[in-house]
Coordinates of C-alpha atoms and ligand atoms in Angstrom, one line a residue:
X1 CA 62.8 67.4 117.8
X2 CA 60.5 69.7 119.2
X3 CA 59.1 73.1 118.4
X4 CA 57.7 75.2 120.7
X5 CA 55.1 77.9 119.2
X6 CA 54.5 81.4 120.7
X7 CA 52.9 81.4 123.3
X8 CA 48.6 81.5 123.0
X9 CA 49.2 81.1 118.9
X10 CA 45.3 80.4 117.6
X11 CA 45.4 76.9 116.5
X12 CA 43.1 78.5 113.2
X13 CA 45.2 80.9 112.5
X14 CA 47.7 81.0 109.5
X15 CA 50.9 81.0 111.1
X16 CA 49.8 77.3 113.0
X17 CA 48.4 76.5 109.6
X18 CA 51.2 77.0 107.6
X19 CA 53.7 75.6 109.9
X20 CA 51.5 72.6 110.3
X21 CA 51.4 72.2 106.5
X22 CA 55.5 72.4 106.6
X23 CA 56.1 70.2 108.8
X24 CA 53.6 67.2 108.3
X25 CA 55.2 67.3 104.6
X26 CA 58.8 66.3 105.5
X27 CA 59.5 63.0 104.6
X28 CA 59.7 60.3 107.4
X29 CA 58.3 62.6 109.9
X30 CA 55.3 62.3 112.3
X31 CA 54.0 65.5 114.0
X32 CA 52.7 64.8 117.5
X33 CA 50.9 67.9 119.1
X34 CA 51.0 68.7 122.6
X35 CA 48.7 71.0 124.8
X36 CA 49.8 72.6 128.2
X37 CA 47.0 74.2 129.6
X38 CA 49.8 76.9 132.2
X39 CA 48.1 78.8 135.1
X40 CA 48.6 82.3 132.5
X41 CA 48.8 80.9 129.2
X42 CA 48.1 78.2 126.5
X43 CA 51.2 76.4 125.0
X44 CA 52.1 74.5 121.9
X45 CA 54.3 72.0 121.8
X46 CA 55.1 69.9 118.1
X47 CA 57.3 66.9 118.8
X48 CA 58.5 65.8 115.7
X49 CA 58.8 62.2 115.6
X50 CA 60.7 59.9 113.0
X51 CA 63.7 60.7 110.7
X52 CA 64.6 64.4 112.4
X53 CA 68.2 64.0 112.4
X54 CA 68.7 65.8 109.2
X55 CA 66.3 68.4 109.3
X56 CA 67.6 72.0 109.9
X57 CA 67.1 73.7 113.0
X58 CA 66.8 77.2 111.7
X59 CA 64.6 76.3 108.6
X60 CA 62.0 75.1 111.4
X61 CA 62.7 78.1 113.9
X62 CA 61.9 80.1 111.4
X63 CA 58.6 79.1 110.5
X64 CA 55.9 81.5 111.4
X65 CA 55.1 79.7 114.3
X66 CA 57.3 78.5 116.1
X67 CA 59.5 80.0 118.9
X68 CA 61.8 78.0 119.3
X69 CA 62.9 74.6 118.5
X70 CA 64.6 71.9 121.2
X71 CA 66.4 69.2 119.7
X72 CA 65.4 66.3 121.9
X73 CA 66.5 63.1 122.3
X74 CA 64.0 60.1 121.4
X75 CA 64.9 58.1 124.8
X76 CA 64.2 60.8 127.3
X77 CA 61.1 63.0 126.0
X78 CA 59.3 64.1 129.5
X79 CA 62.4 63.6 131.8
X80 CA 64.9 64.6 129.4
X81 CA 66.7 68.4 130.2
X82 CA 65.1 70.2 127.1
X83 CA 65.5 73.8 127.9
X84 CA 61.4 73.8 128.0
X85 CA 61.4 76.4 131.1
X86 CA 57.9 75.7 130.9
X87 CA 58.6 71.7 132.5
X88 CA 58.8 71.4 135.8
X89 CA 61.9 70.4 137.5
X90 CA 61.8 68.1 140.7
X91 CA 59.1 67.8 142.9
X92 CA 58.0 68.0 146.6
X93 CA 56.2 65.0 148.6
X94 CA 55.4 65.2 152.2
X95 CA 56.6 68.8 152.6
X96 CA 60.1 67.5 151.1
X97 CA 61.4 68.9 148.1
X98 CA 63.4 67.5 145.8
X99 CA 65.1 69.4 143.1
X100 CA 68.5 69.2 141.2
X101 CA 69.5 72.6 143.2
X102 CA 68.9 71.0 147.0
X103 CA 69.8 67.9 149.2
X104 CA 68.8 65.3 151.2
X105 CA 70.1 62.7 153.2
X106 CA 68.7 59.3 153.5
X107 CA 70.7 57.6 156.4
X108 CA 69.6 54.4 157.4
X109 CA 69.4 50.2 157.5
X110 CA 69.6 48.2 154.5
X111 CA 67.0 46.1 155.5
X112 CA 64.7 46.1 158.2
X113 CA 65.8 43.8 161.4
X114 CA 64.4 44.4 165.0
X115 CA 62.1 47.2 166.3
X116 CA 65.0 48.4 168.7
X117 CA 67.2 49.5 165.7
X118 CA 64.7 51.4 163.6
X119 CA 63.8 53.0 166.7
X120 CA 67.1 53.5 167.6
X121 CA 67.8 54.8 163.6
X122 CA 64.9 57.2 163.4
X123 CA 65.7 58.8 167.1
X124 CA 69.4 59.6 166.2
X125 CA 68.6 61.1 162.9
X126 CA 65.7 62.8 164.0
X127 CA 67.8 64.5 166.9
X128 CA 70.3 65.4 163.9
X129 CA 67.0 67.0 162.6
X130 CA 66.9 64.7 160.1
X131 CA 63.4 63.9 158.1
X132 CA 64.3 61.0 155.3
X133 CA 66.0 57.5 156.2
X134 CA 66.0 54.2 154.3
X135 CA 64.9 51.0 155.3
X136 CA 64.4 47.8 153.2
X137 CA 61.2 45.3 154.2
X138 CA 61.7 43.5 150.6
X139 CA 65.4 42.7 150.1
X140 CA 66.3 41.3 146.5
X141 CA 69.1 38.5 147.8
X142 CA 71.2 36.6 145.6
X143 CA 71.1 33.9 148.1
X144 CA 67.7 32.4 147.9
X145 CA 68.2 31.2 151.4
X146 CA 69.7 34.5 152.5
X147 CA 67.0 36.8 155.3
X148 CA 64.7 38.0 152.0
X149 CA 63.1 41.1 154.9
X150 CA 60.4 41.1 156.9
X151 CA 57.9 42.2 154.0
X152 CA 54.8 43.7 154.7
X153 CA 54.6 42.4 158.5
X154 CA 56.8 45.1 159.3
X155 CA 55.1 48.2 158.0
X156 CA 53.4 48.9 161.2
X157 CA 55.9 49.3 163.4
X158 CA 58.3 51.4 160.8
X159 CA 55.8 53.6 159.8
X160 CA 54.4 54.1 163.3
X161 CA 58.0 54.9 164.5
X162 CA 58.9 57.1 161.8
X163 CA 55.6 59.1 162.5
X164 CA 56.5 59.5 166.0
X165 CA 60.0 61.0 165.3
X166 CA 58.9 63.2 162.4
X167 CA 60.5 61.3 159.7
X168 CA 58.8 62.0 156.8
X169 CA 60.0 59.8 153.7
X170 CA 61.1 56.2 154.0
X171 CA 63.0 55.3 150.7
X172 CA 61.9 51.6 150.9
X173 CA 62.9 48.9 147.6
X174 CA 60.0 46.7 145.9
X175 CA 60.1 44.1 144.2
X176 CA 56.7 42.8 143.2
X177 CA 53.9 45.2 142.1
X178 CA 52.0 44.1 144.9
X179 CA 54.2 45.5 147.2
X180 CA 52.5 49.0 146.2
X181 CA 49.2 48.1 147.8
X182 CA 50.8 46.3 150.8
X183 CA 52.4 49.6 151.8
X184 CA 49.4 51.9 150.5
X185 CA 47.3 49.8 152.5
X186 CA 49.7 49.8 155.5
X187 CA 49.8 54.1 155.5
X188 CA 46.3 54.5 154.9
X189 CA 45.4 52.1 158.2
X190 CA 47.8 53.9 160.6
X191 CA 46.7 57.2 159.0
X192 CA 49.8 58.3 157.1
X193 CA 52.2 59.0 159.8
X194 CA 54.6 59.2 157.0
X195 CA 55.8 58.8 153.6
X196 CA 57.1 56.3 151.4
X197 CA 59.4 56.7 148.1
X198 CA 59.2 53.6 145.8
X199 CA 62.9 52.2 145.5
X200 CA 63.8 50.1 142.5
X201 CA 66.2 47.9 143.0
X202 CA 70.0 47.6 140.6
X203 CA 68.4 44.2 139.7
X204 CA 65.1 45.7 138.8
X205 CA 65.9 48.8 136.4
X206 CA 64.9 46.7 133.5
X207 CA 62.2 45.2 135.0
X208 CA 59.5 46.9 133.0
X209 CA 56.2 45.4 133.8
X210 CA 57.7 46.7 137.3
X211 CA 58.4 49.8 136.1
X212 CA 55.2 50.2 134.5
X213 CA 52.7 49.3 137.7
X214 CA 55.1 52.3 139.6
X215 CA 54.7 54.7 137.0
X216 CA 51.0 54.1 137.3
X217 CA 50.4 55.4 140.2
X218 CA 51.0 58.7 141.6
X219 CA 50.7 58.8 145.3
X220 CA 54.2 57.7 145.7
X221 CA 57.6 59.0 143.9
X222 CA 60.4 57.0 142.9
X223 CA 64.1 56.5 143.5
X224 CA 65.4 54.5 140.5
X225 CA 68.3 52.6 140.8
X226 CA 70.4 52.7 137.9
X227 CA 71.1 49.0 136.7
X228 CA 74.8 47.7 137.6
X229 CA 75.2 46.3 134.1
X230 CA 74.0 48.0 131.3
X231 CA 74.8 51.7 129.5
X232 CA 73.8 55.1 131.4
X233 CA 71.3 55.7 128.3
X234 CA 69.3 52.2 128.9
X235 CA 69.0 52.8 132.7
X236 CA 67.7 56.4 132.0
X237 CA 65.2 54.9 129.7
X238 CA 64.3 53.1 132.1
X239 CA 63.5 56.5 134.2
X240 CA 61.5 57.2 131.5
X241 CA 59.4 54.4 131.4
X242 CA 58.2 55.4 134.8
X243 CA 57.0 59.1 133.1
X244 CA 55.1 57.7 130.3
X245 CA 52.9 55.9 132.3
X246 CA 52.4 59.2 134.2
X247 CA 54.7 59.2 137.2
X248 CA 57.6 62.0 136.8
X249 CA 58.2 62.5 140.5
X250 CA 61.5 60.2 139.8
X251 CA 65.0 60.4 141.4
X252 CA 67.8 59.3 139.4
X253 CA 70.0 56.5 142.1
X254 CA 73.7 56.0 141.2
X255 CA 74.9 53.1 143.0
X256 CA 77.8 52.0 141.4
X257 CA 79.0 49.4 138.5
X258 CA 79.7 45.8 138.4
X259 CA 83.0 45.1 137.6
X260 CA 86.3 43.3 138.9
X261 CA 87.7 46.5 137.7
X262 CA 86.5 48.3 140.9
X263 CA 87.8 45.7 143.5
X264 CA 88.8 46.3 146.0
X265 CA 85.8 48.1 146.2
X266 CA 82.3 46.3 145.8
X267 CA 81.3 48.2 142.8
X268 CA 83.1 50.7 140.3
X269 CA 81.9 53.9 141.7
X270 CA 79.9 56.5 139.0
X271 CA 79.8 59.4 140.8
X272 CA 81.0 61.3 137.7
X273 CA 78.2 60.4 136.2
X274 CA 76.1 63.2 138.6
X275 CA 76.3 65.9 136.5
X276 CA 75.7 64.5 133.4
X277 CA 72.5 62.6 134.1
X278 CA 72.1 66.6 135.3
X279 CA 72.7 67.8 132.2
X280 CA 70.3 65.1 130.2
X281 CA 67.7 65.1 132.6
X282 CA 66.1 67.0 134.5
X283 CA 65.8 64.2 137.1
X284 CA 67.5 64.7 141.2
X285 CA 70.3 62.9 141.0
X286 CA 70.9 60.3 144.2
X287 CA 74.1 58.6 145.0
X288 CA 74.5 55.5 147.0
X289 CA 78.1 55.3 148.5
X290 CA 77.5 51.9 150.2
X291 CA 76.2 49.8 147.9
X292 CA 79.2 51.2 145.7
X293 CA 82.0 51.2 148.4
X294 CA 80.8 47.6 150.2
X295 CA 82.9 48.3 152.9
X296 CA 83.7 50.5 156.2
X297 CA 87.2 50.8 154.9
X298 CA 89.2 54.1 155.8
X299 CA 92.0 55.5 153.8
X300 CA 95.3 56.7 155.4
X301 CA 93.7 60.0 156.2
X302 CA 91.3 58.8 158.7
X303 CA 88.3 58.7 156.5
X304 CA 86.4 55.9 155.3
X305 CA 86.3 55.2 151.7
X306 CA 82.5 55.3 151.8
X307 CA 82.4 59.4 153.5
X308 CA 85.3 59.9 150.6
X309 CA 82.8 58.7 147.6
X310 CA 80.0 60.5 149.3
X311 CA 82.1 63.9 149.0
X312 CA 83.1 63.1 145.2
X313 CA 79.3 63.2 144.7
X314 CA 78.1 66.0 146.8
X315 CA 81.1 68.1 145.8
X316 CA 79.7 67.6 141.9
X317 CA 76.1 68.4 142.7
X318 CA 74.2 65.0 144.2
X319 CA 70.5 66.1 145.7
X320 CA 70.2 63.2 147.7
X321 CA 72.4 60.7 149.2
X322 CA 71.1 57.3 150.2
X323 CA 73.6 56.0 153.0
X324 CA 73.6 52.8 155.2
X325 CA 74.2 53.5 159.1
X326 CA 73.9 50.4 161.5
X327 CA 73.3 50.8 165.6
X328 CA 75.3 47.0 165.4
X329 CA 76.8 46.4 162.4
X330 CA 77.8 43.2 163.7
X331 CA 74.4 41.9 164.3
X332 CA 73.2 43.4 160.8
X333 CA 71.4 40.7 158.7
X334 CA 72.5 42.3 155.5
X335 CA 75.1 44.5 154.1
X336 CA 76.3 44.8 157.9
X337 CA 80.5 45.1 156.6
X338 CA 79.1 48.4 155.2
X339 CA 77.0 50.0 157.7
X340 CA 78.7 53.5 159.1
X341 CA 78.2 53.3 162.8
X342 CA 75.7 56.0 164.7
X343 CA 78.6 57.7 165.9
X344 CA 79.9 58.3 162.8
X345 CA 76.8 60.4 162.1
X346 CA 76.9 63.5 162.8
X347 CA 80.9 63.9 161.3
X348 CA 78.7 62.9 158.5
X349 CA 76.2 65.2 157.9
X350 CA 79.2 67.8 158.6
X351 CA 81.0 66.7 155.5
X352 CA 77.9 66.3 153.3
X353 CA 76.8 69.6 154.0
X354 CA 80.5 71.1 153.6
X355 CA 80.7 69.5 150.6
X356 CA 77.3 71.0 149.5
X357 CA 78.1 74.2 150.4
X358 CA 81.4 73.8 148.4
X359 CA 79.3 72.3 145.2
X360 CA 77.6 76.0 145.3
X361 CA 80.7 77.9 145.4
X362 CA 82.2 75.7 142.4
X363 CA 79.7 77.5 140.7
X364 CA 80.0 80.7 141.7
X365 CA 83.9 79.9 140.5
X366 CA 82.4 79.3 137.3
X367 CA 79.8 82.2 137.3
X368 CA 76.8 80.0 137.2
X369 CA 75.0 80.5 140.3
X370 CA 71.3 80.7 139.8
X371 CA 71.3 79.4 136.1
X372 CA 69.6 76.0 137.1
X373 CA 67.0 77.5 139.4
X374 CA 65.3 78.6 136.6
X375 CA 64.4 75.5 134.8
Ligands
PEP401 C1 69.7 48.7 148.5 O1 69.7 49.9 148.3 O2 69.3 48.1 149.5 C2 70.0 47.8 147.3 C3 69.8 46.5 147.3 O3 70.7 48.5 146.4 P1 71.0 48.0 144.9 O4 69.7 47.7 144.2 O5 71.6 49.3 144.3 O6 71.9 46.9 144.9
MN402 MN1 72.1 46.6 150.8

C-alpha cells in the first residue's frame, strides 16, 4: 500500500508525526519512506510494506497526513499503474518518444545477414519516413549449430548505415551482459550515429543476473520480451527487475505463447493482453506479430495472418510494433517463412496507422479521450 502525503508536509510537524506513529504500530507492517525532490514541490511517499492486505483504506486516508492512499501491488512498485500522477509515464531516447498514448513501428530483419539487406532495409523505411527498425547481431537459436548472428563484428556497418538514413533506434536482442559494452563501445567509436534499445529475448525474461546488468545501466532502454512460458504477472516482474536496479525506460514485448493450442500458428497470440499490462503498468506496450504468427500466411480476405494480429493489437492500443520485413525472404538465415516482403510495406504502415487512428476513436466511443495523457 502506499500513502501519499500533502504535498510539502514538514517532516517535524505533527500531522507526519502522528501519522508515522499510526502506521509504524500496525502489526506486520514495515513503513518505507520515499522522497521525490519535483521541479515545484517536495513529496512524500510511505510504502507500506508487509501484511497490508487487511488494513482499511479510509482509516489510513484519513490520517492527518496523508492525501491519498494507492493500493499497490507488491510485484510491480515503480512500473506498476498506481494513479501517482506524480510518476512519469514512458520515456523519450534519441528524440523518440515512447509513451502508452503514441506508436512506433519497428520493421525490420530478424537477424542481421549481408550489408546489402540492412542497407536495403534502412533505405525503404527511411523513404517511408520511418526512424526505428530491428535487427538481431546475437540470435538465441535452439539449434546450437544453427547461424547464432554476426555478433559484435557487425556493429559497424549497421550502425553506420542506420546513421546515414536517419534511423534512430535499432531494437537489437542480447544475450550476454557483455554484449552491453560491445555495442556501447561500438556507438561511442563511430560517434553515435544512432541508437540502440536493449532487447531481451522470450528465452531470457527470467534471466535475472541478465536482467540485472540491463537495469544497471541507463544509457540504453529496454524492450522486454515477455517469456513464452510462464504467467503475465512473472514476466512483468521481470520488467520490474529492470527498475529496481534503476532502469525504468522499459517497453513491455508481447510476442506470443507457447502452446500446441495455437498451431497452426507458431505461438498462441496475446494481443489481449495490451490493455491490461496498460492498466497494471505504466509500461508501452510492444507487440511482436511474427514471432507470434511464424508465418506469411494470408487468410481468405487477402490479408496475411501476421498484418491481421498486428491490427488486433493496434486496434486495442499497442505503442510499438516490432515486425520482421525481409528484401529475400528466401535467402533469410532465420525466421525467413515469416518475413513480410518490402513491398508489402507501405500497405503496412497504412493499416497500422488506420488502426491507430481507429484505437483513438474507440475511446472517444467510450468518452475517454485524454484520460491517460495525464498520468
Ligand atoms: C526476436 O525478436 O528476434 C526473437 C528471437 O524473439 P523472441 O525472443 O520473442 O522469440
Ligand atoms: Mn526471429
Amino acid at each position: 500500500m502506499l500513502a501519499i502525503l500533502h504535498p510539502d508536509t514538514p517532516l517535524d510537524s505533527d500531522a507526519y508525526r502522528q501519522t508515522l506513529h499510526f502506521l509504524e504500530h500496525l502489526p506486520g507492517v514495515t513503513v518505507k519512506v520515499h522522497e521525490v525532490e519535483g521541479a515545484v514541490q517536495r513529496l512524500t511517499e510511505l510504502y507500506l510494506l508487509g501484511d497490508t492486505k487487511s488494513l482499511d483504506k479510509d482509516e489510513i486516508e484519513a490520517l492527518p497526513a496523508v492525501e491519498r492512499v494507492i493500493r499497490i501491488s507488491d510485484d510491480y512498485r515503480i512500473l506498476g499503474r498506481h494513479r501517482d500522477d506524480q510518476r512519469q509515464s514512458g520515456f523519450t531516447y534519441n528524440g523518440v518518444e515512447f509513451s502508452q498514448n503514441n506508436l512506433n513501428l519497428f520493421a525490420g530483419l530478424c537477424a542481421v545477414d549481408t550489408q546489402e539487406h540492412v542497407e536495403i532495409m534502412m533505405r525503404e523505411l527511411s523513404a517511408q519516413g520511418q526512424h526505428c527498425t530491428r535487427m538481431g547481431a546475437y540470435k538465441p537459436r535452439t539449434n546450437p549449430y544453427s547461424f547464432q548472428g554476426h555478433g559484435k563484428s557487425c556493429l559497424p556497418w549497421v550502425f553506420e548505415t542506420a546513421g546515414k538514413h536517419d534511423i534512430r533506434v535499432i531494437a537489437m536482442e542480447i544475450t550476454h551482459e557483455s554484449h552491453i559494452e560491445e555495442i556501447d563501445e561500438c556507438l561511442e567509436k563511430l560517434g553515435r550515429p544512432t541508437g540502440v534499445m536493449l532487447q531481451v529475448g522470450t528465452r531470457n525474461t527470467q534471466n535475472f543476473e541478465l536482467l540485472k546488468a540491463i537495469g544497471r545501466q541507463k544509457t540504453y532502454p529496454v524492450l522486454l520480451k515477455r517469456g513464452f512460458g510462464i504467467t503475465l504477472n512473472e514476466s512483468l516482474n521481470a520488467a520490474e527487475y529492470l527498475a529496481s536496479e534503476g532502469n525504468a525506460n522499459v517497453v513491455f514485448c508481447l510476442r506470443g505463447m507457447k502452446t500446441d493450442a495455437g498451431s497452426p500458428h507458431r505461438n498462441m497470440v496475446d494481443f489481449a493482453h495490451v490493455p491490461t499490462v496498460k492498466r497494471l503498468t505504466r509500461m508501452p506496450v510492444c507487440i511482436d506479430p511474427s514471432h507470434s504468427v511464424g508465418s506469411r500466411d494470408a487468410a481468405p480476405d487477402g490479408i496475411p495472418d501476421v498484418m491481421h494480429a498486428t491490427a488486433q493489437g493496434v486496434v486495442a492500443g499497442a505503442n510499438m510494433v516490432l515486425v520482421d520485413f525481409h528484401p529475400r525472404p528466401e535467402k533469410a538465415l532465420v525466421d525467413g517463412p515469416q518475413a513480410l516482403l518490402m513491398e508489402e510495406l507501405p500497405a503496412y504502415l497504412e493499416d497500422v496507422n488506420q488502426c491507430h487512428q481507429l484505437w483513438k476513436k474507440r475511446q472517444e466511443i467510450y468518452g475517454k479521450t485524454g484520460a491517460m495523457a495525464s498520468t
